[in-house]
Each structure stands twice: as structure tokens, then as C-alpha cells.
GROMACS .gro file of C-alpha atoms in nm:
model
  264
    1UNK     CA    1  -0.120  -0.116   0.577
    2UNK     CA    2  -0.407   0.103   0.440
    3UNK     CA    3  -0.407   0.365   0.232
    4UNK     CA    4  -0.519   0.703   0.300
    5UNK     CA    5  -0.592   1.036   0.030
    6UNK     CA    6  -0.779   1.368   0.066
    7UNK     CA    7  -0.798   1.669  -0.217
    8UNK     CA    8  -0.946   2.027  -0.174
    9UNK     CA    9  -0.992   2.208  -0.460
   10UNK     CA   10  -1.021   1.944  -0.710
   11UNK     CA   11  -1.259   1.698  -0.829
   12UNK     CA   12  -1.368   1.384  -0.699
   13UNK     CA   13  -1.187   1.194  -0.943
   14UNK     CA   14  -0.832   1.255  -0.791
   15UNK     CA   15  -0.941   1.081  -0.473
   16UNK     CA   16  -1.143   0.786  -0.652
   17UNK     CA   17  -0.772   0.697  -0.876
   18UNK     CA   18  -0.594   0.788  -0.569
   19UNK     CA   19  -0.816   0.462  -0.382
   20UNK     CA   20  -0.743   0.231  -0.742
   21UNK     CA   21  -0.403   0.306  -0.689
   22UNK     CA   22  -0.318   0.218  -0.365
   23UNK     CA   23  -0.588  -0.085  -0.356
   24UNK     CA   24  -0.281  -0.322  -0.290
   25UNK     CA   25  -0.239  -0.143   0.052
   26UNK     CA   26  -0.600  -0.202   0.121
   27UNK     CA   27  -0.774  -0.471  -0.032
   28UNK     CA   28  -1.054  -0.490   0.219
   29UNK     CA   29  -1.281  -0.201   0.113
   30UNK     CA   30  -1.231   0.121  -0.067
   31UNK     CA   31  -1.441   0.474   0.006
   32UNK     CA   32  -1.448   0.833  -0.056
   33UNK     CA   33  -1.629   1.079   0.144
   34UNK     CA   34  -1.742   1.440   0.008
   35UNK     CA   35  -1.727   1.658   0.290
   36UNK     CA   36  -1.842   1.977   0.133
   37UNK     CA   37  -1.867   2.107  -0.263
   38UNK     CA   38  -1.447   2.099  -0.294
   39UNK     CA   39  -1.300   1.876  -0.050
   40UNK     CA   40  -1.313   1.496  -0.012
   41UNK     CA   41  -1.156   1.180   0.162
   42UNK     CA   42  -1.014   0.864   0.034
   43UNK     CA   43  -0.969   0.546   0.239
   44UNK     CA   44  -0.796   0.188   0.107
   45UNK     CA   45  -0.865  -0.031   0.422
   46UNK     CA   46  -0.636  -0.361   0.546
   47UNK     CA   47  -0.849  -0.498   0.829
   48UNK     CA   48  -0.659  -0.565   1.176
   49UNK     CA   49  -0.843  -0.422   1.432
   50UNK     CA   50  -1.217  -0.465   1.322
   51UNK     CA   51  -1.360  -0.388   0.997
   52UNK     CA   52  -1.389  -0.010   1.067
   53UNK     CA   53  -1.463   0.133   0.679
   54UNK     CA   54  -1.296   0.491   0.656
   55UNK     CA   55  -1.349   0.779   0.609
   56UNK     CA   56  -1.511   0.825   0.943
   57UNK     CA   57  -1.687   1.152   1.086
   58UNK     CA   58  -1.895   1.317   1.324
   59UNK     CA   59  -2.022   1.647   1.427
   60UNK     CA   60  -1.686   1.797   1.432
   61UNK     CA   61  -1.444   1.601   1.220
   62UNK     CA   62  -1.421   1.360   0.936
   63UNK     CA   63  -1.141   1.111   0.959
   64UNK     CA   64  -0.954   0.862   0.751
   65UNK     CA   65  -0.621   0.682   0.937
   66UNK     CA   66  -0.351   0.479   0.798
   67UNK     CA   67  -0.172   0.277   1.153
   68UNK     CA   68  -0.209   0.152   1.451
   69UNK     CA   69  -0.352   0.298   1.823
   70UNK     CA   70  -0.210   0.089   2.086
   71UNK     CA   71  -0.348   0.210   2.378
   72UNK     CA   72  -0.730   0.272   2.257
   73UNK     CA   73  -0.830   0.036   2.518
   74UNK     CA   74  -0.705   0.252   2.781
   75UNK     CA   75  -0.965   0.463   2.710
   76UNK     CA   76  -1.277   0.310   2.592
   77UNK     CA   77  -1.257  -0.039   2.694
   78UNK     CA   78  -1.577  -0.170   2.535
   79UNK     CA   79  -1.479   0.009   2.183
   80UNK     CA   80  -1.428  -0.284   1.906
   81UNK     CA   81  -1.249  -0.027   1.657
   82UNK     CA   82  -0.905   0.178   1.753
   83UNK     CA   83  -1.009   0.398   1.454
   84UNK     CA   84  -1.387   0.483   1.621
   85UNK     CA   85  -1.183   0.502   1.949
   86UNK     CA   86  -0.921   0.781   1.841
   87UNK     CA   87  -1.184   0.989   1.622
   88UNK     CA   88  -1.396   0.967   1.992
   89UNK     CA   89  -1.094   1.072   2.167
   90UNK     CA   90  -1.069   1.375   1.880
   91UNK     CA   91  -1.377   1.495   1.959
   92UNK     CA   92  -1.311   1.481   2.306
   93UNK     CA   93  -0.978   1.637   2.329
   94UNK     CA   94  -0.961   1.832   1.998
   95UNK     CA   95  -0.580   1.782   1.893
   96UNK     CA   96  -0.468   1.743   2.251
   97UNK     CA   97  -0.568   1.418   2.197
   98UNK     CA   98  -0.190   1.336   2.036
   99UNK     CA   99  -0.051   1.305   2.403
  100UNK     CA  100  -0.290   1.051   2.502
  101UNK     CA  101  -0.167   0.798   2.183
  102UNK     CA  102   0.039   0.556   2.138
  103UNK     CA  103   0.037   0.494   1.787
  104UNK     CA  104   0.203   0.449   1.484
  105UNK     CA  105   0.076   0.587   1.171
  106UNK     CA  106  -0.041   0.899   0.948
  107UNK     CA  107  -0.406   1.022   0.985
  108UNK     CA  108  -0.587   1.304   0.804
  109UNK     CA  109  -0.821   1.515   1.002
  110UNK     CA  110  -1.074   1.793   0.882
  111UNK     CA  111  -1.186   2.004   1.130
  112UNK     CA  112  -1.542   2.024   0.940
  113UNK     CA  113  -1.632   2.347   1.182
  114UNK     CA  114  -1.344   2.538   1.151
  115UNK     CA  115  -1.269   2.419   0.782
  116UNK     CA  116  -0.899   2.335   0.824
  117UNK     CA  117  -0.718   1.984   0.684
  118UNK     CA  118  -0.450   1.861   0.959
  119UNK     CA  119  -0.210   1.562   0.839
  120UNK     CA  120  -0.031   1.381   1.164
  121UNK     CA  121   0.317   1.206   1.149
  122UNK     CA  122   0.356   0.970   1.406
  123UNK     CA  123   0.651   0.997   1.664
  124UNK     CA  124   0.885   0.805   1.481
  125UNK     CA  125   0.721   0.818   1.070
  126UNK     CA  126   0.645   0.477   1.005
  127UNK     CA  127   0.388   0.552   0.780
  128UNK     CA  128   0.458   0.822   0.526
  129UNK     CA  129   0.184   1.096   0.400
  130UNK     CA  130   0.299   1.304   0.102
  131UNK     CA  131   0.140   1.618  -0.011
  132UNK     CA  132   0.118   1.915  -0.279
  133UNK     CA  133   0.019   2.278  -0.236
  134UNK     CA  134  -0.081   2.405  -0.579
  135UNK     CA  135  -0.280   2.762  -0.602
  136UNK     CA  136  -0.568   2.713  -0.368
  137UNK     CA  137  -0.575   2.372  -0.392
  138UNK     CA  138  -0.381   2.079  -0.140
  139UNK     CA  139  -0.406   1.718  -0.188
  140UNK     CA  140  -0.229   1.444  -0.039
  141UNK     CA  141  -0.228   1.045  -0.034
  142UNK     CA  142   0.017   0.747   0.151
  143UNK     CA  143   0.239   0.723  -0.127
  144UNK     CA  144   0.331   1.047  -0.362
  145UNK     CA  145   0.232   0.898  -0.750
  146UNK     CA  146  -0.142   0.948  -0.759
  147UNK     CA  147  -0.024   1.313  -0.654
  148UNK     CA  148   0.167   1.282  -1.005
  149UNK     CA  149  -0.241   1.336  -1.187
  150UNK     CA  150  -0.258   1.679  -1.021
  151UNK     CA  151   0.027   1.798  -1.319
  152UNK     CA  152   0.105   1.759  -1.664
  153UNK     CA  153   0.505   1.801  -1.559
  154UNK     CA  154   0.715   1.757  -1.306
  155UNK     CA  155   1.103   1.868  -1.217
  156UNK     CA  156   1.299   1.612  -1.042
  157UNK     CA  157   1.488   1.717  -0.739
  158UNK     CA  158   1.797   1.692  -0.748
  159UNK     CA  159   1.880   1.730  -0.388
  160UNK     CA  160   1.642   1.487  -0.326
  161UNK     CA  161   1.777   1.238  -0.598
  162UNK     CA  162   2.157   1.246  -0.462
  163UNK     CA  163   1.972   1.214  -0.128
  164UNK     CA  164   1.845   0.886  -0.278
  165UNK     CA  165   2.164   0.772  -0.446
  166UNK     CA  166   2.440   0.816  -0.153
  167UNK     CA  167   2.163   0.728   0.115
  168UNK     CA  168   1.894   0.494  -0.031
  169UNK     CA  169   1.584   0.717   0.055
  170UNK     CA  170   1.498   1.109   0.011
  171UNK     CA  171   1.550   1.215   0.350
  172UNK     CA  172   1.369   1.473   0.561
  173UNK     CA  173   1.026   1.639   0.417
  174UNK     CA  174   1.186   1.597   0.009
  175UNK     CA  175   1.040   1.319  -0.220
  176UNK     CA  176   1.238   1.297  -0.572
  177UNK     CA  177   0.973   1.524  -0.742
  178UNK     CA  178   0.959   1.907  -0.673
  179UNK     CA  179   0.688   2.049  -0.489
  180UNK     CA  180   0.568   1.694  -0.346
  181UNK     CA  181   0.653   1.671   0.028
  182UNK     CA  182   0.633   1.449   0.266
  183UNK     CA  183   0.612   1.506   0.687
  184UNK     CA  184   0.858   1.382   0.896
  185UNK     CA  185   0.835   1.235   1.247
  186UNK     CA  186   0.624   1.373   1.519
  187UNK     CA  187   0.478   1.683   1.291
  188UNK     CA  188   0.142   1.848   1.240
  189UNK     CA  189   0.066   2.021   0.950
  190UNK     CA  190  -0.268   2.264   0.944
  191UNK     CA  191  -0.396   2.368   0.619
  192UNK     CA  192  -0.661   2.609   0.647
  193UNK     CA  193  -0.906   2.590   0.329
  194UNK     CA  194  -1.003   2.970   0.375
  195UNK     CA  195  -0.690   3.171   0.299
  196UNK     CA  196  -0.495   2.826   0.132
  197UNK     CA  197  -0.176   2.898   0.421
  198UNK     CA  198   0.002   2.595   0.530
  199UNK     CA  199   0.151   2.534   0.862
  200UNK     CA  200   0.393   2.251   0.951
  201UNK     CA  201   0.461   2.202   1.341
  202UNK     CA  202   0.609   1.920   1.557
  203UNK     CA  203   0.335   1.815   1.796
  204UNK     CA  204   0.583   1.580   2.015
  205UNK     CA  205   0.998   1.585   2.128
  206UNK     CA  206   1.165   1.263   2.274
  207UNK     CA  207   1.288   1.402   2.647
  208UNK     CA  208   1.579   1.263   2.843
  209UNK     CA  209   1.539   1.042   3.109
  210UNK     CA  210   1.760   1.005   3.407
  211UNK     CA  211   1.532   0.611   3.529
  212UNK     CA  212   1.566   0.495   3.162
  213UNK     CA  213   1.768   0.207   3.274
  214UNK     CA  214   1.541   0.062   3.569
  215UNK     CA  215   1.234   0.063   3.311
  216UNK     CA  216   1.362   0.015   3.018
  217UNK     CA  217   1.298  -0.351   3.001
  218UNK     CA  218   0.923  -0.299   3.107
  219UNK     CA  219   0.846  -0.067   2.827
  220UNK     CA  220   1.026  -0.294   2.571
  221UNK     CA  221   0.800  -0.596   2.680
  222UNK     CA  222   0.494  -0.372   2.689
  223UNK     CA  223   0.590  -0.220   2.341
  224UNK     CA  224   0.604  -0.579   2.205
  225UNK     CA  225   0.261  -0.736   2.398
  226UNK     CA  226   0.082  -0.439   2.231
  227UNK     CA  227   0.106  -0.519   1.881
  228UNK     CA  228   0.008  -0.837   1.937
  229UNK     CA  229  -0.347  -0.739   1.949
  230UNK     CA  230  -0.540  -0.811   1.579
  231UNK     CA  231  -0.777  -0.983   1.458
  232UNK     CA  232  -0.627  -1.143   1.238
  233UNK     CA  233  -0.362  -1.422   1.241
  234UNK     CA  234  -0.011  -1.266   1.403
  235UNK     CA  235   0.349  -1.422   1.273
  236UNK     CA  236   0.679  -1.374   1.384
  237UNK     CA  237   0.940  -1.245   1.135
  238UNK     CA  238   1.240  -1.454   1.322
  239UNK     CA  239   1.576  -1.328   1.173
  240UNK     CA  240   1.775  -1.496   1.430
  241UNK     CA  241   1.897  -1.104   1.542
  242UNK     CA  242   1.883  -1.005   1.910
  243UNK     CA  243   1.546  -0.786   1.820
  244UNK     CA  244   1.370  -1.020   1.679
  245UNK     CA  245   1.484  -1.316   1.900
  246UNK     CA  246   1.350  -1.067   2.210
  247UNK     CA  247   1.020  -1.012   2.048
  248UNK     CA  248   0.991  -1.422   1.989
  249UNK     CA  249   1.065  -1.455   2.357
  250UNK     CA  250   0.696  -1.275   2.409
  251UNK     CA  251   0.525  -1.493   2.124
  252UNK     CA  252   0.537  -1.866   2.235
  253UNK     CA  253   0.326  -2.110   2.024
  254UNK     CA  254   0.320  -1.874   1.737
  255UNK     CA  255   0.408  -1.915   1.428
  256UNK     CA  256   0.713  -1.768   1.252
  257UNK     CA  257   0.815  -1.623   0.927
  258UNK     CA  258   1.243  -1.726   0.821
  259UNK     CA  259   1.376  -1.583   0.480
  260UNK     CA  260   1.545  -1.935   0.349
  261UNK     CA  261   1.850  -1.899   0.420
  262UNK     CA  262   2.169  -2.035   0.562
  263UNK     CA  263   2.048  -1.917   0.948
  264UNK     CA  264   1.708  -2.201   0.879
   0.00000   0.00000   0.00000
């Protein structure tokens, strides 16, 4: 996994100790990007898919992404980088682009023309972005303690914290400290730097369908040849379950990963 930040509003500082402390997420290279006097990006990078250093940008955005994009290949076939690929595909497409992925991941975009700071859940939240609204100000990073810098105190939740105790995780958009959110699955949330107003939308909503069961077998197989693409090594984390026995049915003569136990 990488690592991604952003601040507006504050100093440089909060992005360069949010990048020290999520270097264990990305070992591979760590960068910060001032777009403009106030407002900068962070990026801890784990290299799968080339060694695209983030934050990325062009004429009308500035990028950093923390995931995977599938299907980048669909769409420019001679592009090394999925990151490159889906800030192209941006710039193309504006935020229209979202239909065209298959990904999974959370991704910060600044629209550098219109001066507005989207943060992108993926369909299903497998990579969590956390955030805090203070007055004029918004920051935001992959996990929610370098947000903890931004105050001298903070009030625990205690929704959140039962939440955490009868459940095992803070569910929907809490986190155990107050005023630190988090998005959920398949949302879009606009921050526009000009009048500091917030908007949280879903982008995406799983529909019904009546063929499911005469294709359901295809997309599982397709689901599991696509993350097979890296380059780096790819393992196997064989549990013995029916998942992961179907995804080892698509990965012969690799190697696999077994917790030591009884099952070995």
C-alpha cells in the first residue's frame, strides 16, 4: 500500500510528518508537492505497477493515489504506469472518468483550475482516507494520526468507541476521535478552497442483475487474472478456504503464503 496526504491552509510541515509517518506504507520514495501558497500534496509510494513517484499533475489537476486501476490497459495500452494512465483519463473525462475504472483505492484530486480538493472512495473502501475540516482549513492523509498534529486536544467519540468495542472497527464515516472522518464506499467528497464548504456524494450504486448467474463465474475469473498484473513478485495467501482455493486455481506455478498451522 502507499500512503497518500494533502493540507490547505496549513504549512508544509503537516504534509512532510504526514510522509515520515506513514513511510512504512511506502518505503519506495516519499514527495510533497506545493500546488499554490496554502495547499500541498503528500505521497508515500510502494512500487507495483512501475515506479510512478506521486504527486502527479498536469494542466488541470495534481494527483496523488493510494490503489490499484485494473483496467488502465483498456485504455492506453502502451502506458507503463496505471497512476499516469488514470490522471490521463482525468483530464480526459474530468470526474466522469469514475465509470470507466475498475479500481480499488482512495485518490486525492485538485482541480488546480477550479481550486477545489476531491477525495474518492473506491466502490467497496478498501483503502481508507480520513479527513478534518477545521476553520478554513481541510487536511487529510491514509490513516487519521498525523491528522492528530493539526490540534492540541481531542474528544473521543464515544459512538464511535462502542462502535469499536461491540463491532471491532468504527463503522460508517466515524473514526474514534471527534471531528476526524473518514469516507465510506463509493463516495466523492468536493471541498472547494474558496468559500471552505464541503460536499460528500456517492459517485457509484451496486444495481441488480437479473443474468448474474450465467456470468458470474466469468467476472470472478476476470476479477482474479487482473490483480495478477505487478511488477513485482505475486504470492498466494492459501488458507485452504473455498476463496482462496478458487483464486489458487488461476495461479499455477506460483508460490504461496500458509499461516503454520494445523491446515500445512
Amino acid at each position: 500500500m502507499c500512503g497518500i496526504a494533502g493540507s490547505i491552509g496549513h504549512s508544509e510541515i503537516f504534509v512532510i510528518e504526514a510522509n515520515r509517518h506513514q513511510q512504512k506504507r511506502g518505503p519506495d520514495n516519499s514527495s510533497v508537492l506545493r500546488i499554490n501558497q496554502n495547499t500541498y500534496l503528500g505521497h508515500t509510494l510502494l512500487s507495483i505497477i512501475g515506479h510512478q513517484v506521486q504527486p502527479i499533475e498536469s494542466i488541470k489537476y495534481a494527483m496523488v493515489f493510494n490503489g490499484c486501476l485494473y483496467n488502465f490497459k483498456d485504455y492506453y495500452p502502451y502506458e507503463s504506469s496505471d497512476t499516469s494512465a488514470m490522471l490521463r483519463h482525468f483530464d480526459a473525462h474530468g470526474l466522469k472518468a469514475l465509470d470507466d475504472f475498475n479500481f480499488m483505492g482512495a485518490i486525492g484530486l485538485f482541480d488546480k483550475l477550479n481550486n477545489k480538493l476531491y477525495l474518492i472512495a473506491d466502490r467497496f473502501c478498501q483503502k481508507n482516507v480520513y479527513f478534518y475540516q477545521g476553520e478554513n482549513t481541510f487536511a487529510f492523509s491514509s490513516s487519521p494520526a498525523p491528522l492528530l498534529s493539526l490540534k492540541d486536544k481531542w474528544e473521543i467519540d464515544s459512538n464511535a468507541l462502542q462502535s469499536y468495542w461491540l463491532l471491532g472497527s468504527c463503522m460508517g464515516s466515524d473514526s474514534i476521535w471527534s471531528g476526524i472522518k473518514k469516507l465510506c464506499a463509493s463516495e466523492l467528497l468536493e471541498y472547494d478552497c474558496h468559500t471552505n464548504e464541503l460536499k460528500v456524494s456517492r459517485y457509484w450504486e451496486p444495481k441488480y442483475q437479473d443474468n448474474a448467474i450465467n456470468n458470474i463465474e466469468d467476472l470472478v475469473y476476470d476479477a482474479i487474472d487482473k490483480v495478477k498484473i505487478a511488477d513485482v513478485p505475486v504470492n498466494i495467501f492459501l488458507s485452504g478456504g473455498i476463496d482462496s482455493t478458487l483464486v489458487a486455481s488461476r495461479f499455477q506455478n506460483y508460490e504461496a503464503i500458509h499461516l503454520d498451522s494445523p491446515e500445512y
